[in-house]
Backbone as a chain_set.jsonl record, in Angstrom:
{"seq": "XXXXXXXXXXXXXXXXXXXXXXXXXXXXXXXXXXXXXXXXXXXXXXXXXXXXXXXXXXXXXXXXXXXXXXXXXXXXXXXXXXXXXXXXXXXXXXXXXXXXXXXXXXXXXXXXXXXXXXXXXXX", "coords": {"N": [[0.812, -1.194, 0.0], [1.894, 1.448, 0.84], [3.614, 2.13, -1.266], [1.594, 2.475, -3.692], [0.317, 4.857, -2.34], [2.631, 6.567, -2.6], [2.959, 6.931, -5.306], [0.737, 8.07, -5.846], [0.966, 10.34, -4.727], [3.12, 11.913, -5.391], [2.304, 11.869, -8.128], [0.663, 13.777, -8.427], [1.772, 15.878, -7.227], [3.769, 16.325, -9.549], [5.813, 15.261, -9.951], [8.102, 14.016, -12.029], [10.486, 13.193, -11.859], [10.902, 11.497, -9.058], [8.795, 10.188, -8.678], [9.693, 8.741, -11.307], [11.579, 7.449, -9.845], [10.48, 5.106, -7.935], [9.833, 3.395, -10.174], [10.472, 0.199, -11.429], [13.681, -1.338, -11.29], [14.711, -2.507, -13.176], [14.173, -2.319, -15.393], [14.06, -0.599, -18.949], [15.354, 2.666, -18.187], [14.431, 5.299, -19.885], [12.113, 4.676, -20.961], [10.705, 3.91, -18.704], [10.891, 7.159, -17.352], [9.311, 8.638, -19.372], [7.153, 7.235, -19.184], [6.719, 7.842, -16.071], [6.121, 10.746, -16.953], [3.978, 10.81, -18.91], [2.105, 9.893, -16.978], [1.855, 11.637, -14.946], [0.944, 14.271, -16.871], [-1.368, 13.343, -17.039], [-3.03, 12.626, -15.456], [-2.622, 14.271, -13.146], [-4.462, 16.221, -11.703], [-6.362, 14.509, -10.923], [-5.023, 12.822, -9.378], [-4.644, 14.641, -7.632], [-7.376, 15.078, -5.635], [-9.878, 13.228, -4.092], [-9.0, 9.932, -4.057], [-9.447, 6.227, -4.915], [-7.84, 3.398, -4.101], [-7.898, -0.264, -5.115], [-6.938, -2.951, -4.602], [-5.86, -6.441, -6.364], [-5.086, -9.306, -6.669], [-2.418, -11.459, -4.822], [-0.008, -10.845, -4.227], [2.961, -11.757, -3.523], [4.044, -12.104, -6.158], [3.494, -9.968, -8.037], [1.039, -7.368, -7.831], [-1.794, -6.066, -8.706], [-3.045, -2.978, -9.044], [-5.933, -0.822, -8.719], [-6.726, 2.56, -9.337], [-9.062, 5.012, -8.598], [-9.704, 7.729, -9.773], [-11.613, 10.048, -8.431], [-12.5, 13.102, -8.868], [-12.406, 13.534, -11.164], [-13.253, 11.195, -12.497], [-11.603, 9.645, -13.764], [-9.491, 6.214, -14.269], [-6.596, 4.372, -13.149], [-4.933, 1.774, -13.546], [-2.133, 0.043, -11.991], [0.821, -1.954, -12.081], [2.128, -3.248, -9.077], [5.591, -4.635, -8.024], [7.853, -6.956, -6.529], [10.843, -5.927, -5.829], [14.917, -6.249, -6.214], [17.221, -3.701, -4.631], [19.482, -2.787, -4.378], [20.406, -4.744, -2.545], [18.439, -5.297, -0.995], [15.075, -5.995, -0.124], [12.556, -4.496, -1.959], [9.294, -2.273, -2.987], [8.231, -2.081, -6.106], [6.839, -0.547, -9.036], [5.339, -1.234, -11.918], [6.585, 0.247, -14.939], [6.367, 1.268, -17.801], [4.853, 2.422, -19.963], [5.195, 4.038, -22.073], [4.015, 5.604, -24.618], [1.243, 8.16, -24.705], [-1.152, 7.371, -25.067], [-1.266, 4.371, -24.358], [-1.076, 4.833, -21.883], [-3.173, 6.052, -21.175], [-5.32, 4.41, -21.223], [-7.293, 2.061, -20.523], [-8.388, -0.983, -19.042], [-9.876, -4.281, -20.018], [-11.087, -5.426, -18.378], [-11.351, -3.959, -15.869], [-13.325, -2.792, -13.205], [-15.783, -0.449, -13.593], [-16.581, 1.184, -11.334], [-15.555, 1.479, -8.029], [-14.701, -1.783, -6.032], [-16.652, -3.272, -7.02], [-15.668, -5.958, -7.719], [-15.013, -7.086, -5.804], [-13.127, -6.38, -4.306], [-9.755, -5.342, -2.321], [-10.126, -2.6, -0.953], [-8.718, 0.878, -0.348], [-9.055, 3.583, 1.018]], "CA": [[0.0, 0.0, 0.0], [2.759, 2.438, 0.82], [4.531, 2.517, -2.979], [0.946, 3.389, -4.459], [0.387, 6.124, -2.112], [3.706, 7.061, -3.108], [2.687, 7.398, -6.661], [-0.327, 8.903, -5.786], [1.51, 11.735, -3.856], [4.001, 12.568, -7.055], [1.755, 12.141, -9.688], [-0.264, 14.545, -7.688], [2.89, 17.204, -7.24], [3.966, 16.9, -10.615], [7.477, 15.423, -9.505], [8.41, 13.063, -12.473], [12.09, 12.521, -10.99], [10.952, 10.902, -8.364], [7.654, 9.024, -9.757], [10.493, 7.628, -12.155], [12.954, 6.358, -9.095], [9.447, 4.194, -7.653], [10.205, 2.348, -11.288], [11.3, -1.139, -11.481], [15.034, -0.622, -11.612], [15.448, -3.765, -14.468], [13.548, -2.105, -16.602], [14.813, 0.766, -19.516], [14.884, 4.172, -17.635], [14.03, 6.168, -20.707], [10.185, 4.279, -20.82], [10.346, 4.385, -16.997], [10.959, 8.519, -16.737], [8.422, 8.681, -20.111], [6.435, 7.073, -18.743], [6.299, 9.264, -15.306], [5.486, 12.111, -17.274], [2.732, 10.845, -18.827], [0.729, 10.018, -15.951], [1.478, 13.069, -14.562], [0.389, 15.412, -17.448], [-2.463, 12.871, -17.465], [-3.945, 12.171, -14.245], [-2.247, 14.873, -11.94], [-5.471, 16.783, -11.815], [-7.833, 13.555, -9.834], [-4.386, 12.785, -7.877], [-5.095, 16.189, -6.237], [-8.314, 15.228, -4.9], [-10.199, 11.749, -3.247], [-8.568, 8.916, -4.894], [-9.638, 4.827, -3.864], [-6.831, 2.11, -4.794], [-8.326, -1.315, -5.141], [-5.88, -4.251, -4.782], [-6.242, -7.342, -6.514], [-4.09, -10.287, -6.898], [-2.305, -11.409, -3.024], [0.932, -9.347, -4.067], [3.854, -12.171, -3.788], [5.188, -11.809, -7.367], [2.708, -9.265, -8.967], [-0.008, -7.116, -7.462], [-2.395, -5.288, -10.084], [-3.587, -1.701, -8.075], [-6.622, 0.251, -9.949], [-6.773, 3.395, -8.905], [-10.528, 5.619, -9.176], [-9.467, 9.41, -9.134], [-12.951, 10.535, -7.969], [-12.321, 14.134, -9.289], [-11.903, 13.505, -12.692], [-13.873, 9.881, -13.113], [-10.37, 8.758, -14.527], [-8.913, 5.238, -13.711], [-5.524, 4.142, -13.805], [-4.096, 0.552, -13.748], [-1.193, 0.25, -11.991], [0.977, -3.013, -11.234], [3.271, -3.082, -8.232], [6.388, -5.847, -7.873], [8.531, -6.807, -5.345], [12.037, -6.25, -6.477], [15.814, -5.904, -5.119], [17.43, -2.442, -4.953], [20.796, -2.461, -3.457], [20.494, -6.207, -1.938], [17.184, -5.191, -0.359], [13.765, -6.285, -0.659], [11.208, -3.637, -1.554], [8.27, -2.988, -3.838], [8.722, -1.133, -7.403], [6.183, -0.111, -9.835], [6.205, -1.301, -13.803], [6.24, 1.801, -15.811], [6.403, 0.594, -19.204], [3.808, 2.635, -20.76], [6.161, 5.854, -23.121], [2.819, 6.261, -25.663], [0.366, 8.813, -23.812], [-2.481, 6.633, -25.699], [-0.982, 3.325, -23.442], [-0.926, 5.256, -20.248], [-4.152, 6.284, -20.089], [-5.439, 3.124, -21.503], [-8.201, 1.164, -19.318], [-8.261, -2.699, -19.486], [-11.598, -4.157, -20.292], [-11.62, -6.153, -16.707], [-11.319, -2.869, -14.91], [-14.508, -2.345, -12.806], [-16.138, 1.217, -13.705], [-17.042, 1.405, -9.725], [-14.641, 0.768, -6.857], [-16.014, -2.422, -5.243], [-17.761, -4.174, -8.055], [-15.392, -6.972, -8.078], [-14.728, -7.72, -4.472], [-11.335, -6.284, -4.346], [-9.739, -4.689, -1.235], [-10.25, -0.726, -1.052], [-8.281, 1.712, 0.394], [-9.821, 5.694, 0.52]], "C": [[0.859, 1.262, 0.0], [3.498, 3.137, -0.011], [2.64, 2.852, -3.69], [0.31, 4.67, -3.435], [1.488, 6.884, -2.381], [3.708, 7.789, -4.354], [1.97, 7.968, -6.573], [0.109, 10.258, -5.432], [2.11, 12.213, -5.501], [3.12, 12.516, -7.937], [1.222, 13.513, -9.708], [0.724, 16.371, -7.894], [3.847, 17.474, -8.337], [5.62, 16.102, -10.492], [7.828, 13.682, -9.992], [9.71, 12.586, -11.966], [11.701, 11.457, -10.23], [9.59, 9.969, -8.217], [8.512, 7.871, -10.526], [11.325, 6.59, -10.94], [11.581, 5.273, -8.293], [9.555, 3.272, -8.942], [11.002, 0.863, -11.046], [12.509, -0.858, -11.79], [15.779, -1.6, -12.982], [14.749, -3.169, -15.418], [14.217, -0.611, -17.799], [14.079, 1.809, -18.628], [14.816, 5.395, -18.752], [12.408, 5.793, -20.807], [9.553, 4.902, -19.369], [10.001, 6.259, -16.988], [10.297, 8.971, -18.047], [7.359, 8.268, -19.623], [5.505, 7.66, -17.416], [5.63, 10.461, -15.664], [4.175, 11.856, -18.18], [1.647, 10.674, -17.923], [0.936, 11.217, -15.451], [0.685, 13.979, -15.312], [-0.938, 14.334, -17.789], [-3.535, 12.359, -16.297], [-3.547, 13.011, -13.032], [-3.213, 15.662, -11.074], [-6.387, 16.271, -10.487], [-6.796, 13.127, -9.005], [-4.343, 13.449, -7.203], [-5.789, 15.735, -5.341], [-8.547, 13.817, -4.414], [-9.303, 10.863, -4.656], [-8.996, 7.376, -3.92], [-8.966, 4.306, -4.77], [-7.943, 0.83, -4.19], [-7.658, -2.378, -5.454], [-5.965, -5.714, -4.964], [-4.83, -8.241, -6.388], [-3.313, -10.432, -4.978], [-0.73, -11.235, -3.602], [2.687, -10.001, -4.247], [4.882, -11.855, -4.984], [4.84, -10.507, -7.686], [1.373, -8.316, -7.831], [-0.837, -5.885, -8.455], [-3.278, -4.009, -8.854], [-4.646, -1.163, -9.303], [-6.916, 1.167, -9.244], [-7.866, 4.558, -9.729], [-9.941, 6.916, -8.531], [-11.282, 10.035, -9.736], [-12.902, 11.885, -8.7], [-12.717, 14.236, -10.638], [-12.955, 12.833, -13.467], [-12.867, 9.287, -13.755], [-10.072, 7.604, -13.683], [-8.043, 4.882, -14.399], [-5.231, 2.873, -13.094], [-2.937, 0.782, -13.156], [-0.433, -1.524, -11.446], [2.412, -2.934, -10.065], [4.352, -4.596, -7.749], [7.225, -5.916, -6.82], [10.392, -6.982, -6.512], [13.303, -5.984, -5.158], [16.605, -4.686, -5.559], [18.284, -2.232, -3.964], [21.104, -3.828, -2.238], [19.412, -5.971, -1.143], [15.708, -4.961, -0.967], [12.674, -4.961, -0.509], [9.992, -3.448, -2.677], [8.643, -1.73, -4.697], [7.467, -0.926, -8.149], [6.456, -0.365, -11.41], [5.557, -0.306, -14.362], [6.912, 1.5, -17.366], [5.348, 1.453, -20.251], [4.092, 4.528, -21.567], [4.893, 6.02, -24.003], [1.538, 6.516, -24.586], [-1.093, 7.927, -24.024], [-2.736, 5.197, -24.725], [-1.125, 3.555, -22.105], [-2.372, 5.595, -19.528], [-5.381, 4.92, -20.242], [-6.642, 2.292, -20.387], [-8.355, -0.191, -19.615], [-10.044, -2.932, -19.166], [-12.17, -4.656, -18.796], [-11.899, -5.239, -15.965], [-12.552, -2.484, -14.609], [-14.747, -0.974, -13.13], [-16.122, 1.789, -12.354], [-15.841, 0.953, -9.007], [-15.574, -0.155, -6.108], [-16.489, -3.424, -6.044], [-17.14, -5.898, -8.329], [-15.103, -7.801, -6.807], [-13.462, -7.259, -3.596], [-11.233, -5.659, -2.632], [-9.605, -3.546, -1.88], [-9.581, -0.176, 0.008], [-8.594, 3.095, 0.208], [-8.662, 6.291, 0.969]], "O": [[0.571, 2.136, -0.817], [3.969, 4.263, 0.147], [2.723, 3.869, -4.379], [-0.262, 5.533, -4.101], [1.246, 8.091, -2.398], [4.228, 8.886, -4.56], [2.149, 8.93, -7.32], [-0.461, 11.241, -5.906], [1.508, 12.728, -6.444], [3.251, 13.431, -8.751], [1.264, 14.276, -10.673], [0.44, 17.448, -8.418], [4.605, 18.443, -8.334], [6.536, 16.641, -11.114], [7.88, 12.659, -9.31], [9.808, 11.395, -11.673], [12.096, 10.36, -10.623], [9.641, 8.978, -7.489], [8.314, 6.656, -10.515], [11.601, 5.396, -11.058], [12.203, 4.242, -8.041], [9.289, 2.112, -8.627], [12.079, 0.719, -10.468], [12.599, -0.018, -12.686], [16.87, -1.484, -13.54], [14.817, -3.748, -16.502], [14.816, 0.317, -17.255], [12.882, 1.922, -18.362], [15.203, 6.495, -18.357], [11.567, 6.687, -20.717], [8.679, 5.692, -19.012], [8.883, 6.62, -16.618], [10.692, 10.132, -18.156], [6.438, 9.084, -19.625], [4.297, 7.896, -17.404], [4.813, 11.088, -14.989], [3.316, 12.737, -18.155], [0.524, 11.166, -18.029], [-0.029, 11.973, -15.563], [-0.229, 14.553, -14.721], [-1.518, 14.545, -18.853], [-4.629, 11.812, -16.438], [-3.983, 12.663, -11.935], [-2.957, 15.828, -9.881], [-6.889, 16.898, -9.554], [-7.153, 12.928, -7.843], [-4.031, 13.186, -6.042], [-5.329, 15.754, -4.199], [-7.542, 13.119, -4.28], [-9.116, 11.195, -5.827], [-8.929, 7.292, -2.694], [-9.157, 4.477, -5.974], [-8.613, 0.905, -3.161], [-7.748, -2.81, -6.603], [-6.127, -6.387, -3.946], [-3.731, -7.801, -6.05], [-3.642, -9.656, -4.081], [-0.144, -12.008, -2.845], [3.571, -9.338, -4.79], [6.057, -11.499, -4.908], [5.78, -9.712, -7.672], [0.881, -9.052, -6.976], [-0.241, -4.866, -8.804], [-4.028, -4.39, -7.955], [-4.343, -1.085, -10.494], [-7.507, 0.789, -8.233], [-7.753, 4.942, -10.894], [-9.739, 7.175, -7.345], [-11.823, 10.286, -10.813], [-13.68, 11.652, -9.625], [-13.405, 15.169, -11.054], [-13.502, 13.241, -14.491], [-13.186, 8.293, -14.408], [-10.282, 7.72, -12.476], [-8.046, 4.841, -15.629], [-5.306, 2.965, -11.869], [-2.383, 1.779, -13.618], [-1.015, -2.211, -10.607], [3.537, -2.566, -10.401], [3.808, -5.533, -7.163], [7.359, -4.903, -6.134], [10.81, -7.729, -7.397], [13.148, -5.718, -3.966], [16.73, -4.524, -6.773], [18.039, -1.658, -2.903], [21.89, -3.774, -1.292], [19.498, -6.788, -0.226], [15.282, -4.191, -1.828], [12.142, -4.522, 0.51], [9.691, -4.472, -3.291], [9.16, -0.691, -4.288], [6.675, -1.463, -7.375], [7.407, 0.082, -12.05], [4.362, -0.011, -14.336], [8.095, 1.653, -17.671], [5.14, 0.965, -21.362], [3.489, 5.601, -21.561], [4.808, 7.247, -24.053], [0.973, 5.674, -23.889], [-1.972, 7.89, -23.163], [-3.854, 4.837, -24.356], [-1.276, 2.673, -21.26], [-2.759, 5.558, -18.36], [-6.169, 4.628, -19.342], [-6.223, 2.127, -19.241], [-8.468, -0.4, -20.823], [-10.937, -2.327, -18.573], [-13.242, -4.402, -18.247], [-12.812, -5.505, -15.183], [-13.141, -1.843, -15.479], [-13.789, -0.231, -12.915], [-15.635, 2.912, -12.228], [-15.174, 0.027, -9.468], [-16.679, 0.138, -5.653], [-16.711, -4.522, -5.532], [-17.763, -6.806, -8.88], [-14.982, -9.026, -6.819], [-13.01, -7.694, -2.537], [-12.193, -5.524, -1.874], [-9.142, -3.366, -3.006], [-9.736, -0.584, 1.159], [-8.329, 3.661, -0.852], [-8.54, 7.515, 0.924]]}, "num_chains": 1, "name": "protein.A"}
């Protein structure tokens, strides 16, 4: 829970630098810190205001976050991993998504409602 309030905070304050260092660190850091800046110039707006994360999957390898920015009516997809980052275990974010068209993107599973699928909610 603590790495997508994380993202939630930066997307929120505009502060791709450090949106990008929450990135999976195996992954290219030119997608990664492209990728930052599109959610920002694309959802920074409803990370201002209420936001509910909804956490599916039980988080071991993979955990899939959807995040309902109430403000807006936007929802964003996000998946969070556990990786290692200096010989220590912590959790990363895949930011893979450099085309603004991919980022804001909604998957067809994605409940319209927070709730609708059973998931856990956090306000």
């Amino acid at each position: 829970m603590g790495i997508t309030q994380q993202v939630v905070w930066r997307i929120a304050d505009g502060r791709a630098d450090e949106l990008a260092a929450l990135g999976d660190p195996d992954k290219d850091r030119g997608a990664t810190e492209k990728t930052a800046e599109n959610w920002i110039a694309a959802f920074r707006k409803g990370a201002g205001g209420k936001v509910t994360a909804e956490f599916y999957d039980e988080g071991s390898y993979r955990q899939t976050v959807v995040l309902y920015l109430h403000g807006t009516g936007q929802i964003k997809e996000i998946y969070v991993l556990p990786a290692n980052v200096d010989g220590k275990g912590v959790f990363r974010v895949s930011m893979a998504e450099p085309d603004p068209a991919e980022a804001t993107a909604v998957a067809p599973w994605v409940p319209k409602k927070p709730g609708e699928l059973g998931s856990t909610m956090i306000r």
